[in-house]
C-alpha positions as semicolon CSV with decimal commas, in nm:
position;residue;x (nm);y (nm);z (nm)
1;X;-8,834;-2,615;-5,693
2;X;-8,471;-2,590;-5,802
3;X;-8,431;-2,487;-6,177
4;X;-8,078;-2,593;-6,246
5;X;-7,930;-2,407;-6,561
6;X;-7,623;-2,554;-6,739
7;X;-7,483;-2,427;-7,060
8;X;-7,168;-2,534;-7,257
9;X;-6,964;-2,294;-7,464
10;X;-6,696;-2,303;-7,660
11;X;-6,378;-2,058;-7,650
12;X;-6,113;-2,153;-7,885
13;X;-6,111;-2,508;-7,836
14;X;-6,178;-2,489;-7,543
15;X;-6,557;-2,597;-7,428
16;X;-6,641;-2,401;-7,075
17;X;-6,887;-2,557;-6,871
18;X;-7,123;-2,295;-6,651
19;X;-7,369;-2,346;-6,438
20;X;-7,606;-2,194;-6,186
21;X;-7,864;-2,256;-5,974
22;X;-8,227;-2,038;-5,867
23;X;-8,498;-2,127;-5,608
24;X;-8,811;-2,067;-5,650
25;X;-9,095;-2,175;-5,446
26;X;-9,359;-2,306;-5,681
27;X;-9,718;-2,393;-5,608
28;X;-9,833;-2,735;-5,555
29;X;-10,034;-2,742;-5,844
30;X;-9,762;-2,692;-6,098
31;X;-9,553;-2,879;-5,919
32;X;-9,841;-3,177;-5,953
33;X;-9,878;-3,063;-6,339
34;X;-9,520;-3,078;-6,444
35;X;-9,484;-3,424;-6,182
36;X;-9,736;-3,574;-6,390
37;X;-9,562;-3,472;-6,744
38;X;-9,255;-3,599;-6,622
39;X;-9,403;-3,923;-6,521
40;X;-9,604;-3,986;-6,809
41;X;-9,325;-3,911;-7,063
42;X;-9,089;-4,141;-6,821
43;X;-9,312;-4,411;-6,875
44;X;-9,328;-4,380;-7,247
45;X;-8,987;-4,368;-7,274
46;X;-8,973;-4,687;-7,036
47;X;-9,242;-4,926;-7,202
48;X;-9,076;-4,810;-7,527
49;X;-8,759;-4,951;-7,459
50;X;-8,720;-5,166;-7,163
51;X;-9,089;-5,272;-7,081
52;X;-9,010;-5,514;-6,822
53;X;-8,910;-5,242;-6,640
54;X;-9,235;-5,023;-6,615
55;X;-9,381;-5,194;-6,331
56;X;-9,096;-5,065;-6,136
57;X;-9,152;-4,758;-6,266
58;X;-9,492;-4,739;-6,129
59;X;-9,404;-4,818;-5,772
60;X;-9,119;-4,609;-5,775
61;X;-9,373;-4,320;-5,857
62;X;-9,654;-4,415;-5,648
63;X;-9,443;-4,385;-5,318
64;X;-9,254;-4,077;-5,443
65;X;-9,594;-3,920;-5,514
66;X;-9,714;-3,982;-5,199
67;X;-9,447;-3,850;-4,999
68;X;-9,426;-3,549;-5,182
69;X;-9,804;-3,442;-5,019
70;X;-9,659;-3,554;-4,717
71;X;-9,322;-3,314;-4,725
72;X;-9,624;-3,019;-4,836
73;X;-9,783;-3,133;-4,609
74;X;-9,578;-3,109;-4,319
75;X;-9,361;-2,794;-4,408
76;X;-9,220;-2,547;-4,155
77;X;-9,434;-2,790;-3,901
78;X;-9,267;-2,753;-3,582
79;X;-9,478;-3,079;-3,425
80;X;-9,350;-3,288;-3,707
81;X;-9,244;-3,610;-3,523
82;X;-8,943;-3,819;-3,599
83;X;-9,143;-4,113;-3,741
84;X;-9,325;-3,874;-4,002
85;X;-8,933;-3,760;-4,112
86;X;-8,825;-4,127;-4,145
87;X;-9,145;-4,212;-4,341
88;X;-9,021;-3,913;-4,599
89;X;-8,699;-4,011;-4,611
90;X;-8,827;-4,383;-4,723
91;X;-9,078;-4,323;-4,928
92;X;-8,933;-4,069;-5,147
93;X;-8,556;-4,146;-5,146
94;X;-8,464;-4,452;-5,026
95;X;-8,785;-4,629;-5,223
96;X;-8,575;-4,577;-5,554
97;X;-8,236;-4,773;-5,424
98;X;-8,546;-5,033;-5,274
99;X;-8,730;-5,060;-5,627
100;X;-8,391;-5,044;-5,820
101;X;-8,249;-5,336;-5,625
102;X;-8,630;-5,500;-5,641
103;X;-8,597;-5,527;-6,010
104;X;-8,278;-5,595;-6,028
105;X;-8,327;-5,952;-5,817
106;X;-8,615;-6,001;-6,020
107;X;-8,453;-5,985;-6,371
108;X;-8,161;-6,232;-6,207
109;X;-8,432;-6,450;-6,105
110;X;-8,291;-6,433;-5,751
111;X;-8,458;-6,666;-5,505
112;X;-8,764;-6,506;-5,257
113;X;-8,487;-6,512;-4,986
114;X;-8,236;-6,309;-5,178
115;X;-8,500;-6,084;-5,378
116;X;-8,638;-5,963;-4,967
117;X;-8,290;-5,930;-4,900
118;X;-8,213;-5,715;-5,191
119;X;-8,531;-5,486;-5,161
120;X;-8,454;-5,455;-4,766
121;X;-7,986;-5,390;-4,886
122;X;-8,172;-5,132;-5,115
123;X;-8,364;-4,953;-4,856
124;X;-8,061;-4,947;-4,628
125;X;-7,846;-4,783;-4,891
126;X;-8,104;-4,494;-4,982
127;X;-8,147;-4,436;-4,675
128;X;-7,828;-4,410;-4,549
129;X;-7,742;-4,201;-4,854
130;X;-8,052;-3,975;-4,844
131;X;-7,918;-3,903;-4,461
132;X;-7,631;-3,851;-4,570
133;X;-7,700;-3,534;-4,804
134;X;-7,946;-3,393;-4,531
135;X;-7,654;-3,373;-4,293
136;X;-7,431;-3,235;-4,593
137;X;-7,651;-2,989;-4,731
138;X;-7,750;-2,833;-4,332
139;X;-7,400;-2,842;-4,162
140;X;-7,154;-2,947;-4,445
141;X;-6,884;-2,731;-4,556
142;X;-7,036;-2,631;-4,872
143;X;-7,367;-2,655;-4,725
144;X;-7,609;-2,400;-4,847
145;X;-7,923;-2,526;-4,603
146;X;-8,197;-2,556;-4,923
147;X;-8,385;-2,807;-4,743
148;X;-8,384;-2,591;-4,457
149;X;-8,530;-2,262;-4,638
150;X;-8,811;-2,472;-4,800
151;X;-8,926;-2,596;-4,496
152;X;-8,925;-2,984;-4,569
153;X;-8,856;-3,169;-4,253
154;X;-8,548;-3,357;-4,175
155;X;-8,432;-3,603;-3,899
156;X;-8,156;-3,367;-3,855
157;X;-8,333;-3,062;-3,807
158;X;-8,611;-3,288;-3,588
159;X;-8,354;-3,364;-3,365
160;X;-8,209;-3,043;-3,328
161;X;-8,635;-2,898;-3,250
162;X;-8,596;-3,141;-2,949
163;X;-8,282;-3,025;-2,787
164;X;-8,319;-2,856;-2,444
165;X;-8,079;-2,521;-2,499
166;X;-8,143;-2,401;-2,836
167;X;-8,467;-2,636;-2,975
168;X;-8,694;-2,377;-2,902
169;X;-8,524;-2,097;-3,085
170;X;-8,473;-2,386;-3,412
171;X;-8,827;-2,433;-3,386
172;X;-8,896;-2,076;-3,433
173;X;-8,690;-2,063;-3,714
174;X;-8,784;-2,377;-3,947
175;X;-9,163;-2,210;-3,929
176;X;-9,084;-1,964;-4,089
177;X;-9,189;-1,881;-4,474
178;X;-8,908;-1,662;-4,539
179;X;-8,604;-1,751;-4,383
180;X;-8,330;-1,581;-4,542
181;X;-7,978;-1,729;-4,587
182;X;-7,786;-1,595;-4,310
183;X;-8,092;-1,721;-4,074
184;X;-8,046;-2,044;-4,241
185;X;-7,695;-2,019;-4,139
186;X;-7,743;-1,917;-3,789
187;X;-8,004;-2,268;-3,782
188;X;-7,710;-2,484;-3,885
189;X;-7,513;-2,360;-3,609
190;X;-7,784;-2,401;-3,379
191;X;-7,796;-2,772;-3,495
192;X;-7,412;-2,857;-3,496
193;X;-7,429;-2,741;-3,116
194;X;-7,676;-3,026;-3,040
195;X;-7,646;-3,407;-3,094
196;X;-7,889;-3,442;-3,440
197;X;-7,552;-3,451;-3,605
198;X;-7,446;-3,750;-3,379
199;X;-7,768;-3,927;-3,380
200;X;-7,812;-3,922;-3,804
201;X;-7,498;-4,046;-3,850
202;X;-7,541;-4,341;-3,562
203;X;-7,845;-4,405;-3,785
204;X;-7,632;-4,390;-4,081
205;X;-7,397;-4,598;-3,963
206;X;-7,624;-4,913;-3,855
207;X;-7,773;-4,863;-4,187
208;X;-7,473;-4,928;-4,364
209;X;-7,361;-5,234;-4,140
210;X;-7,736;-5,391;-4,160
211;X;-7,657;-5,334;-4,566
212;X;-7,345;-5,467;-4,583
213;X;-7,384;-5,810;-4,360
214;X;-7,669;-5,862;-4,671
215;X;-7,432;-5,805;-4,931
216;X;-7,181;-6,060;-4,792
217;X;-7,430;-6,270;-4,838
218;X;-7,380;-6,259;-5,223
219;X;-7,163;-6,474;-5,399
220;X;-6,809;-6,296;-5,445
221;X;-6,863;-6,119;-5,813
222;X;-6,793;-5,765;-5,951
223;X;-7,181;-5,690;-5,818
224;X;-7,081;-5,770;-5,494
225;X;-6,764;-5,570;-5,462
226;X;-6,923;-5,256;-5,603
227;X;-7,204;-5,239;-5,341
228;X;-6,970;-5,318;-5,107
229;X;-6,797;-5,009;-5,263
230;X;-7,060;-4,860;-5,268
231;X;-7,178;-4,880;-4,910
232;X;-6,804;-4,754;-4,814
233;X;-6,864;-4,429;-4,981
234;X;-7,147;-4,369;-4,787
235;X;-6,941;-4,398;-4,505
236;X;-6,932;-4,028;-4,300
């Protein structure tokens, strides 16, 4: 778990803005406990409000919930396959761009053509985006490889386990409990000398071209030109 701290203070009139960031690995049960209170106070806050939305809600949790046991599940796992890292990716990231186009084509009263359409444009975008930050956070330049030390598996670090020169020697490294940072450091070079890099973003890239041809589909409106926008920016 990452426990983001943020506090604001004020010097003069000036207001100072300082954050920081620990790790700490947690044990699934807490991590199911405080899940759970999260959810359930989510939902309150939800029905409350905007009830119409709730349903969403629910899905959106279900398929997060379930992927979560699979990323525990499949930690430091050397024989996790590529299909088990896309079914991750989907079910835990890119289900929340699905569900929040879903019920957004819903609301509109969109027709069953356009509503599939929308749900399959969301997918596309989370899980180009998800991608994306995977590649960022493991080779970017401000990278610090957090995925990497908590052992959750990644399509770029699956790719990288599969190269000829150096995927033994990445293997070795993502199963182990306590890699340090500069070991996480020496596994993004390891990666950036192989093709994962080339492959996610190929993936990326027909992502964001399957998205877009949907979304030109859409009658010209501000809507339109933002997730066109949108898709842009996810652009590598």
């Amino acid at each position: 778990m990452i426990l983001w701290i943020a506090t604001e203070v004020m010097v003069g009139s000036e207001l100072l803005h300082i954050e920081s960031c620990k790790y700490q690995p947690l044990s699934t049960t807490k991590i199911i406990v405080a899940g759970d209170f999260m959810y359930t106070v989510g939902f309150i806050q939800t029905y409350g409000h905007v009830p119409e939305l709730t349903p969403y809600l629910i899905e959106m949790s279900q398929s997060i919930t379930s992927s979560i046991f699979d990323i525990v599940n499949r930690e430091h796992d050397p024989e996790v396959t590529e299909e088990d890292c896309m079914n991750i990716l989907e079910g835990k990231f890119a289900k929340e761009s699905e569900v929040i186009m879903k019920s957004a084509a819903d609301l509109a009263k969109a027709d069953e053509r356009t509503y599939e359409r929308m749900m399959e444009c969301g997918k596309l975008l989370g899980t180009a985006s998800r991608l994306s930050h995977e590649i960022n956070d493991l080779v970017g330049d401000k990278g610090a490889q957090l995925t990497l030390m908590m052992g959750h598996p990644t399509l770029p670090i699956y790719y990288a386990m599969q190269d000829k020169v150096v995927g033994a020697e990445v293997k070795e490294m993502f199963s182990a409990k306590d890699l340090s940072p500069k070991e996480a450091s020496r596994v993004a070079k390891l990666v950036k000398s192989t093709d994962s890099i080339t492959k996610c973003r190929a993936i990326i890239d027909d992502c964001l071209d399957k998205a877009k041809s949907i979304i030109n589909t859409l009658n010209d409106s501000i809507y339109r030109t933002a997730l066109l926008q949108l898709a842009d920016d996810l652009t590598l």
